[in-house]
Coordinates of C-alpha atoms and ligand atoms in Angstrom, one line a residue:
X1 CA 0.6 -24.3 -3.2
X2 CA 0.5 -20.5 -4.3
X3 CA -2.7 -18.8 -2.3
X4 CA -3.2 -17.4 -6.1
X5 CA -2.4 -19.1 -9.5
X6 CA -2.4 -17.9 -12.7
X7 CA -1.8 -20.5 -15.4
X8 CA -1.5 -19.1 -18.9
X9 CA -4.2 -17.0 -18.5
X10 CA -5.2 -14.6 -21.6
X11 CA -8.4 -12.3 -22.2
X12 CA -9.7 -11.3 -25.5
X13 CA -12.0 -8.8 -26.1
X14 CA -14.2 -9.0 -29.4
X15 CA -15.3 -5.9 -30.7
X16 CA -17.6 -6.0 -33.5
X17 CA -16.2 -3.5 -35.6
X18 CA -12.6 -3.3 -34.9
X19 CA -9.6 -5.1 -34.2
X20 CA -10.1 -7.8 -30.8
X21 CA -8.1 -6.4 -28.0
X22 CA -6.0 -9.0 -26.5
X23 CA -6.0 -7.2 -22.9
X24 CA -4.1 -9.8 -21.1
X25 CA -1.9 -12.4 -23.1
X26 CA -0.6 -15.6 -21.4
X27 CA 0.4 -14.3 -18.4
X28 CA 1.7 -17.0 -15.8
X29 CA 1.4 -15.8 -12.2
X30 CA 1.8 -17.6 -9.0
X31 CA 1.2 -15.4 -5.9
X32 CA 2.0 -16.9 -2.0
X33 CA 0.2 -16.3 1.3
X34 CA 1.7 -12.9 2.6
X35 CA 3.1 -11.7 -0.3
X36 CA 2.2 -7.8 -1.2
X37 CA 2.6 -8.4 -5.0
X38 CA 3.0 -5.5 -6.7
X39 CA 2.0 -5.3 -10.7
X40 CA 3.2 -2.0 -12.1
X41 CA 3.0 -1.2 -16.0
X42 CA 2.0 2.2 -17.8
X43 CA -2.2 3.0 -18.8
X44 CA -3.8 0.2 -21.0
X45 CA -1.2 -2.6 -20.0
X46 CA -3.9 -4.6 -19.0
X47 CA -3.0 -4.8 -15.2
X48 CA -6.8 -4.5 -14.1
X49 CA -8.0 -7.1 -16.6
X50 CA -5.5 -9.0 -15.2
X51 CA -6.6 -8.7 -11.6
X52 CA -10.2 -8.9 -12.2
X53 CA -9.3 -12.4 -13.6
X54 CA -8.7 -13.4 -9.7
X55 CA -12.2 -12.6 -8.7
X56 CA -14.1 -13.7 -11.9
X57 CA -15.1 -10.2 -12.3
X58 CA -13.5 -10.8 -15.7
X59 CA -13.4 -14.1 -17.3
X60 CA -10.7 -15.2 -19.2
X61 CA -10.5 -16.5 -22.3
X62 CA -7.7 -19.0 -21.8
X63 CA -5.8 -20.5 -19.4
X64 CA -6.3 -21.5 -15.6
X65 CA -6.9 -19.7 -12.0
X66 CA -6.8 -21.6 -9.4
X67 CA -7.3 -19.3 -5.9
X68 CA -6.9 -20.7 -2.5
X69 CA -6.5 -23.9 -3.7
X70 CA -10.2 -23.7 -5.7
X71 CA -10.4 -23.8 -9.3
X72 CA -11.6 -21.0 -10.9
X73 CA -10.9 -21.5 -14.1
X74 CA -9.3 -24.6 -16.2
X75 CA -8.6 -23.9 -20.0
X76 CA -10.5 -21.0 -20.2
X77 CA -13.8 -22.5 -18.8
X78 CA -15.0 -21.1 -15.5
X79 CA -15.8 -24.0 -13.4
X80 CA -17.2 -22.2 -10.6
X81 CA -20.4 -20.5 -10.0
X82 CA -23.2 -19.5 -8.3
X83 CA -22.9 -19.7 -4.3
X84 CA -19.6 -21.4 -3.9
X85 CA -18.4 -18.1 -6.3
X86 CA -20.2 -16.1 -4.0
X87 CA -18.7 -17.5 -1.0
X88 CA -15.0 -17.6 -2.6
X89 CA -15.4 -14.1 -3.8
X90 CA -16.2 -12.7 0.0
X91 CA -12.8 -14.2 0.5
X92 CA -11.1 -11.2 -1.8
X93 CA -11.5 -7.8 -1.0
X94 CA -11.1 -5.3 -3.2
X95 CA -10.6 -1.6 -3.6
X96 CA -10.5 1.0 -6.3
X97 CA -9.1 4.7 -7.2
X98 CA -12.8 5.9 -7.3
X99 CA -13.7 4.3 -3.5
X100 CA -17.1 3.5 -5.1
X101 CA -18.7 4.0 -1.6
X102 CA -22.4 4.8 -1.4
X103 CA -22.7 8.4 -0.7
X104 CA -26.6 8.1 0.3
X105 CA -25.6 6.5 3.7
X106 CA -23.0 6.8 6.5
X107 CA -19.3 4.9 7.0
X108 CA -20.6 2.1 9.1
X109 CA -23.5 1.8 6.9
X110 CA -21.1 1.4 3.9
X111 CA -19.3 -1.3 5.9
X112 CA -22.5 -3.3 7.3
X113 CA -23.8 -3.2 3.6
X114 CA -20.9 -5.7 2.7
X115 CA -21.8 -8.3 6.1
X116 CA -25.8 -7.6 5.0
X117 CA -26.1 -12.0 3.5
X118 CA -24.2 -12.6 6.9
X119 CA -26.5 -14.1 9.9
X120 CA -24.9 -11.9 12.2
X121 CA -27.1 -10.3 15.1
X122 CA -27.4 -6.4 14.9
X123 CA -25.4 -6.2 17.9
X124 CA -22.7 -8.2 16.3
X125 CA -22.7 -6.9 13.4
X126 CA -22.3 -3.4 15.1
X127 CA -19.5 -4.8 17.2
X128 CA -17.9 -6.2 13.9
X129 CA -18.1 -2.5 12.0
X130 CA -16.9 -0.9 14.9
X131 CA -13.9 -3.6 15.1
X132 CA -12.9 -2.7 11.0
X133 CA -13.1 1.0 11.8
X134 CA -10.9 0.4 14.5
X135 CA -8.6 -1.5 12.3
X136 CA -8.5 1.1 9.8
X137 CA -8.2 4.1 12.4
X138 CA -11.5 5.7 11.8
X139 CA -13.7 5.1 15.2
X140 CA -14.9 8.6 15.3
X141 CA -16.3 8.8 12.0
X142 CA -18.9 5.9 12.1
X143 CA -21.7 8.4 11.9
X144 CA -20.4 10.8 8.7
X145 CA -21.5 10.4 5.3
X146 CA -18.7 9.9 2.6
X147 CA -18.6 13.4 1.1
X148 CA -17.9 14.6 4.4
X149 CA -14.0 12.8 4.7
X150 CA -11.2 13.4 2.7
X151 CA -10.1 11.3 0.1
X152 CA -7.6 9.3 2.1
X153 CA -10.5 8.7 4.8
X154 CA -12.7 7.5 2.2
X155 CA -10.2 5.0 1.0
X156 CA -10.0 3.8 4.7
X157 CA -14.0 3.5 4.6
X158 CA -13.1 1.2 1.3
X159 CA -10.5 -1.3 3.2
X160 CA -12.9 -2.1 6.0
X161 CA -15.6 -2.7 4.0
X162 CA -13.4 -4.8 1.8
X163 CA -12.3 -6.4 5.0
X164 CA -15.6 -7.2 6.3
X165 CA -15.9 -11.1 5.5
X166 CA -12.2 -11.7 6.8
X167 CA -10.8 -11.7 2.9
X168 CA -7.3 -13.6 2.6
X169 CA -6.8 -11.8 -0.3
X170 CA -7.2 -8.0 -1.3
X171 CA -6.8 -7.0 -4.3
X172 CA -6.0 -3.2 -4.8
X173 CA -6.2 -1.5 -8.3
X174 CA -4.6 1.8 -8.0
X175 CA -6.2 2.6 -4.5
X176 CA -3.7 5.5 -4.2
X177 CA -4.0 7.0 -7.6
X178 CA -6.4 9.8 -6.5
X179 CA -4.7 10.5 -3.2
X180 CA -1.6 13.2 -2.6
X181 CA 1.6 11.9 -1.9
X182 CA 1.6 12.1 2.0
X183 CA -2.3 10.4 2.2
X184 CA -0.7 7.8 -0.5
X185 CA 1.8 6.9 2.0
X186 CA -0.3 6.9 5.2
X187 CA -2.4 4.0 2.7
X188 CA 0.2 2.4 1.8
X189 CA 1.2 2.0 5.3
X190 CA -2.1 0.5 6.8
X191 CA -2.0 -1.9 3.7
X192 CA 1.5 -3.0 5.2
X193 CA 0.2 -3.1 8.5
X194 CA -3.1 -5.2 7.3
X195 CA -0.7 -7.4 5.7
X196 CA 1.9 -8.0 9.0
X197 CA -0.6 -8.2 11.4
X198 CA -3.7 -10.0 9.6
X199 CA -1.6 -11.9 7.1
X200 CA -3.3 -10.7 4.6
X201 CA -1.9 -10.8 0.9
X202 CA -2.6 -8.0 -1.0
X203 CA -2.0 -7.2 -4.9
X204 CA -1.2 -4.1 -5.6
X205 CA -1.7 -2.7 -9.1
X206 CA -0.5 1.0 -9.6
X207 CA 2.0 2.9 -12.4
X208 CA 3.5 4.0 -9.4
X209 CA 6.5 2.4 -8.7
X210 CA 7.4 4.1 -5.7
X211 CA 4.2 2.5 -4.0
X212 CA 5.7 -1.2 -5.1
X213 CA 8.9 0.2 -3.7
X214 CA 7.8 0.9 -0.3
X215 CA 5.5 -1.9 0.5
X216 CA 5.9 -5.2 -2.2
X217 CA 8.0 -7.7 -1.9
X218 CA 7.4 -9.2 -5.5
X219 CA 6.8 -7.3 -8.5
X220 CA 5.6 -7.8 -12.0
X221 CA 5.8 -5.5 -15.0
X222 CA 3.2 -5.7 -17.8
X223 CA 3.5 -4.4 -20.9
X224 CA 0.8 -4.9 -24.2
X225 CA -0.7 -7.6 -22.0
X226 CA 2.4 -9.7 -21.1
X227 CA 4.0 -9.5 -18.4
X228 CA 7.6 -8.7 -19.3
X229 CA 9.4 -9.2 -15.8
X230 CA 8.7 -10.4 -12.0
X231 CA 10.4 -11.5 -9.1
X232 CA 11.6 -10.2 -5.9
X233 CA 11.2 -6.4 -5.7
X234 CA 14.9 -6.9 -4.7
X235 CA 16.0 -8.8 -7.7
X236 CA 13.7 -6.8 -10.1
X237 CA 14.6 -3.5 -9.2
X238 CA 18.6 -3.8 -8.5
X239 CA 18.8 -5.9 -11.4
X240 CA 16.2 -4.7 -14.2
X241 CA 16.3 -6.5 -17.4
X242 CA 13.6 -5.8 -19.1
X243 CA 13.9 -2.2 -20.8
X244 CA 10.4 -1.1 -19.3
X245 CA 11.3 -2.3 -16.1
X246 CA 14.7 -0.5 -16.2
X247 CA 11.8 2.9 -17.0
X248 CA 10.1 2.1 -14.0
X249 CA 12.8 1.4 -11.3
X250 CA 14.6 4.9 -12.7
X251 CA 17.3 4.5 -9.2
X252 CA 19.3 1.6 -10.5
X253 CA 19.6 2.9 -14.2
X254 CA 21.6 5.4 -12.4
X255 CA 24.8 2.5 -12.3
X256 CA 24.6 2.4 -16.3
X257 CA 23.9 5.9 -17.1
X258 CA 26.9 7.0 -14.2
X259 CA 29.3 3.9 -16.4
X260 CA 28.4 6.0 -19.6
X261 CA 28.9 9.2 -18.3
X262 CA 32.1 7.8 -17.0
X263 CA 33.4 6.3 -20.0
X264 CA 35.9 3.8 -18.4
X265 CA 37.9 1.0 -19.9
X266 CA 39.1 -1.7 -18.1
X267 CA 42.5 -3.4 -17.7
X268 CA 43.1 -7.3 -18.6
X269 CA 43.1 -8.0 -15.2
X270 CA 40.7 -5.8 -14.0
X271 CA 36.8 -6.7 -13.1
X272 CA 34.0 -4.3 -13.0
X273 CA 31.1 -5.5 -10.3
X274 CA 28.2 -4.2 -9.1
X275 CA 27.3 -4.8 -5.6
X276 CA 24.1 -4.5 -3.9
X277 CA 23.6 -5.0 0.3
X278 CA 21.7 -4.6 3.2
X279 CA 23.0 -2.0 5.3
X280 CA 21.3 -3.7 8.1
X281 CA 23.3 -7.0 7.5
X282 CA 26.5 -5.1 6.7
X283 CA 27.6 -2.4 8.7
X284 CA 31.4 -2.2 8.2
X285 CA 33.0 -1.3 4.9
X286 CA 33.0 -3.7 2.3
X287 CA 35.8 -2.0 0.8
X288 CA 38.1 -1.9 3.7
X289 CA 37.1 -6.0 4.4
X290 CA 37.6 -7.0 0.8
X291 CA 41.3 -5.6 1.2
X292 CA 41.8 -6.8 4.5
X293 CA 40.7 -10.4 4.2
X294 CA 41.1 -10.7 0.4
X295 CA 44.0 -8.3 -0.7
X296 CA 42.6 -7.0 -3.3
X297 CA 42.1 -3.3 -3.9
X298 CA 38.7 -2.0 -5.0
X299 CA 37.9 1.4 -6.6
X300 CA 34.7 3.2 -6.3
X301 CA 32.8 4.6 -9.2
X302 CA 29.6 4.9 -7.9
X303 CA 27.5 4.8 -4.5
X304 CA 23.9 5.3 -3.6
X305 CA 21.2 4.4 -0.8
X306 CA 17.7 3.3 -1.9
X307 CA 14.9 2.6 0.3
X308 CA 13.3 -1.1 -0.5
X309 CA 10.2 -1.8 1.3
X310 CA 11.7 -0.3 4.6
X311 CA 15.0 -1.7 4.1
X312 CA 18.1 0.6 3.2
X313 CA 19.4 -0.9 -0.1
X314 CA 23.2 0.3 -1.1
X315 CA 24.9 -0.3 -4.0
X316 CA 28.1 0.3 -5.3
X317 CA 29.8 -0.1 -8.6
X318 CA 33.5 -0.7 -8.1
X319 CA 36.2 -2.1 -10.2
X320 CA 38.7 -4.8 -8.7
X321 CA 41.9 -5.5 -10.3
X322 CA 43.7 -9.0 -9.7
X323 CA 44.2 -12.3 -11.3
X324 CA 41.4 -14.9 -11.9
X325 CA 42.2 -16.1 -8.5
X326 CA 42.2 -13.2 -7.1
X327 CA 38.8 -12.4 -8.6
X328 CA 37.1 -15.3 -7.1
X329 CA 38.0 -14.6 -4.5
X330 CA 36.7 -11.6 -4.2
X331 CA 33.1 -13.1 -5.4
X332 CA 33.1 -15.5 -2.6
X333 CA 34.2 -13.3 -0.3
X334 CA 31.1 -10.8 -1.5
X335 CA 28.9 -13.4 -1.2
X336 CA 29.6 -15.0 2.2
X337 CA 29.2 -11.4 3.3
X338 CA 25.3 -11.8 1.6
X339 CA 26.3 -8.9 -1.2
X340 CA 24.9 -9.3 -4.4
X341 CA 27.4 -9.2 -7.1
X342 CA 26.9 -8.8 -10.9
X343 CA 29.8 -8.5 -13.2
X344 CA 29.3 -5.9 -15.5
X345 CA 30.6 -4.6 -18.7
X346 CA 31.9 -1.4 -19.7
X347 CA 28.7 0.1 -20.6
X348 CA 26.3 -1.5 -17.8
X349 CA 25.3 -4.5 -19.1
X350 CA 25.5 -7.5 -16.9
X351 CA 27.9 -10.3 -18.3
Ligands
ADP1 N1 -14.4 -4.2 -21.4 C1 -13.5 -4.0 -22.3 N2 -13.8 -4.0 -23.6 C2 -12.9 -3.8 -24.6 N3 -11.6 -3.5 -24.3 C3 -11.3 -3.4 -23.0 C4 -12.2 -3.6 -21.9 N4 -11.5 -3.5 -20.8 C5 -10.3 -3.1 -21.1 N5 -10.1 -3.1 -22.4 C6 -8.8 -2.8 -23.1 O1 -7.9 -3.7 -22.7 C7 -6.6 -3.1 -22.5 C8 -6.1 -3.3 -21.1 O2 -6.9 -2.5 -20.3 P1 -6.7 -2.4 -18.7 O3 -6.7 -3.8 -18.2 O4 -7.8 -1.5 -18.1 O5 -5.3 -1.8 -18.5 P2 -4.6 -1.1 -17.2 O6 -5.4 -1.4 -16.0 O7 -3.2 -1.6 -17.2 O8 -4.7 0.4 -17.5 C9 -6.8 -1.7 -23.0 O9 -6.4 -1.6 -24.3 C10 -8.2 -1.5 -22.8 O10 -8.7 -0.5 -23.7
MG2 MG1 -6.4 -0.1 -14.7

């Protein structure tokens, strides 16, 4: 069972004199222990309706949510409240672009506030604040007040407060958004580090989808409430299919604007593939192999190197001439060497 379950879940907001908005619109999402699931889509999209649907911060209107195997929500009636909500909500953390720390006190302060319905002695609870500022590499700051960090260390203040009841699940709505690109990478980091070493699952909303890029391994795209596209961040961004998506991943839209630029045509007997590999998994040329074991000759058109969560991605878009045998070859070939292949047309589009 997914640790999160989203079953046809919609949210409709009545206004009285205007148009209802219909935020988030039957959006099926099922999110597994240890996944960072990343949810990208432009302003207005409805990614944070969506999210605060995990949590009950926002009740939906339709539709089921089922988290850590507790229902939340079946058919649009919340059948969970009072303290068993309490108790399941100290199980998701959650942080914001804004920090929304309280300014009036200092970091550990902040962070004890979250433990304060916990029977924890002072000592321990001391210990345990100490322990989370530790985790989130900010020991010598216990005593400061928020408005004396930087932005990036007031984040940090954020995750171990949302970390203080042992969460399985953070939830993170544009926690970089504020941040300059070298602080948004050292917090995309300890989220990636949070999620290896505490197995923590994390969903990450943003409109960046560099973040997605560097720490997901799922994605979804939303668009007027739906969402248009998910899968493996892989999968997603090599192969967009979706016309936002193929917006937001930008480095693989370079294969169809490079085939348009080129203008090609292909022969009877020729086959125009794009491949997509780990250079960890394959070092040697896939060229030189492919005429070595298969005999077949492949041209390049196009190579580039992209940087998945991590992993060095290549891709190449290469045209292979040879008979329908000789073409299947080549395919299984490709995929016994764990290439991803798509066959595409002249002008990009897969076939
Ligand atoms: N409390 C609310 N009342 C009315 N409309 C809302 C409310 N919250 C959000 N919306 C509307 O729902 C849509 C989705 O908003 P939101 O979930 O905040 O999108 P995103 O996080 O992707 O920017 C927007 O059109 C927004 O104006
Ligand atoms: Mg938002």
């Amino acid at each position: 069972m997914s640790i999160i379950q989203l079953d046809h879940v919609s949210v409709t907001f009545k206004r009285k004199k205007a148009a209802d908005v219909q935020a988030v619109q039957d959006v099926t999402l099922h999110i597994e222990k240890g996944d960072i699931y990343g949810i990208v889509g432009f302003s207005g999209a409805g990614k944070s309706t969506l999210v605060r649907t995990i949590n009950l911060l926002q009740k939906p209107t339709a539709g089921d949510v089922v988290v850590g195997g507790v229902d939340f929500v079946k058919d649009g009636k919340q059948v969970i409240s009072g303290k068993d909500l309490q108790a399941r909500r100290r199980k998701i953390g959650m942080i914001f672009q804004q920090f929304n720390l309280l300014n009036e006190t200092t970091v550990i302060e902040n962070i004890a506030f979250a433990l304060k319905h916990s029977d924890l002695s002072d000592d321990e609870l001391e210990e345990k604040c100490h322990k989370l500022l530790k985790l989130v590499d900010l020991e010598d700051k216990a005593n400061s007040y928020p408005a004396q960090l930087s932005g990036g260390q007031q984040q940090r203040v954020a995750i171990a407060r949302a970390l203080a009841n042992d969460p399985e699940i953070l939830l993170s709505d544009e926690a970089t958004s504020a941040l300059d690109p070298q602080t948004t990478i050292q917090i995309l980091d300890l989220l990636k580090k949070l999620n290896r070493e505490l197995g923590l699952t994390i969903v990450l909303i943003t409109h960046e989808m560099d973040a997605v890029k560097k720490i997901a391994n799922k994605v979804a795209v939303m668009e007027n409430g739906r969402v248009v596209e998910n899968g493996n961040l892989r999968d997603v961004f090599l192969a967009p299919k979706a016309e936002l998506t193929q917006k937001f991943v930008g480095g693989s839209l370079a294969v169809v604007d490079t085939l348009k630029s080129l203008n090609i045509s292909l022969a009877e007997n020729e086959a125009l593939y794009q491949l997509v590999y780990s250079l960890n998994n394959v070092a040697k040329s896939i060229i030189i192999e492919l005429y070595r074991e298969v005999g077949v000759e492949a041209s390049m058109l196009y190579g580039n190197v992209e940087v998945l969560a991590d992993e060095p991605v290549g891709t190449l878009l290469v045209t292979v001439k040879g008979d329908a045998d000789k073409q299947k070859a080549t395919l299984k070939f490709l995929n016994d060497e764990g290439v991803t292949v798509t066959e595409l047309d002249e002008r990009g589009n897969r076939l």
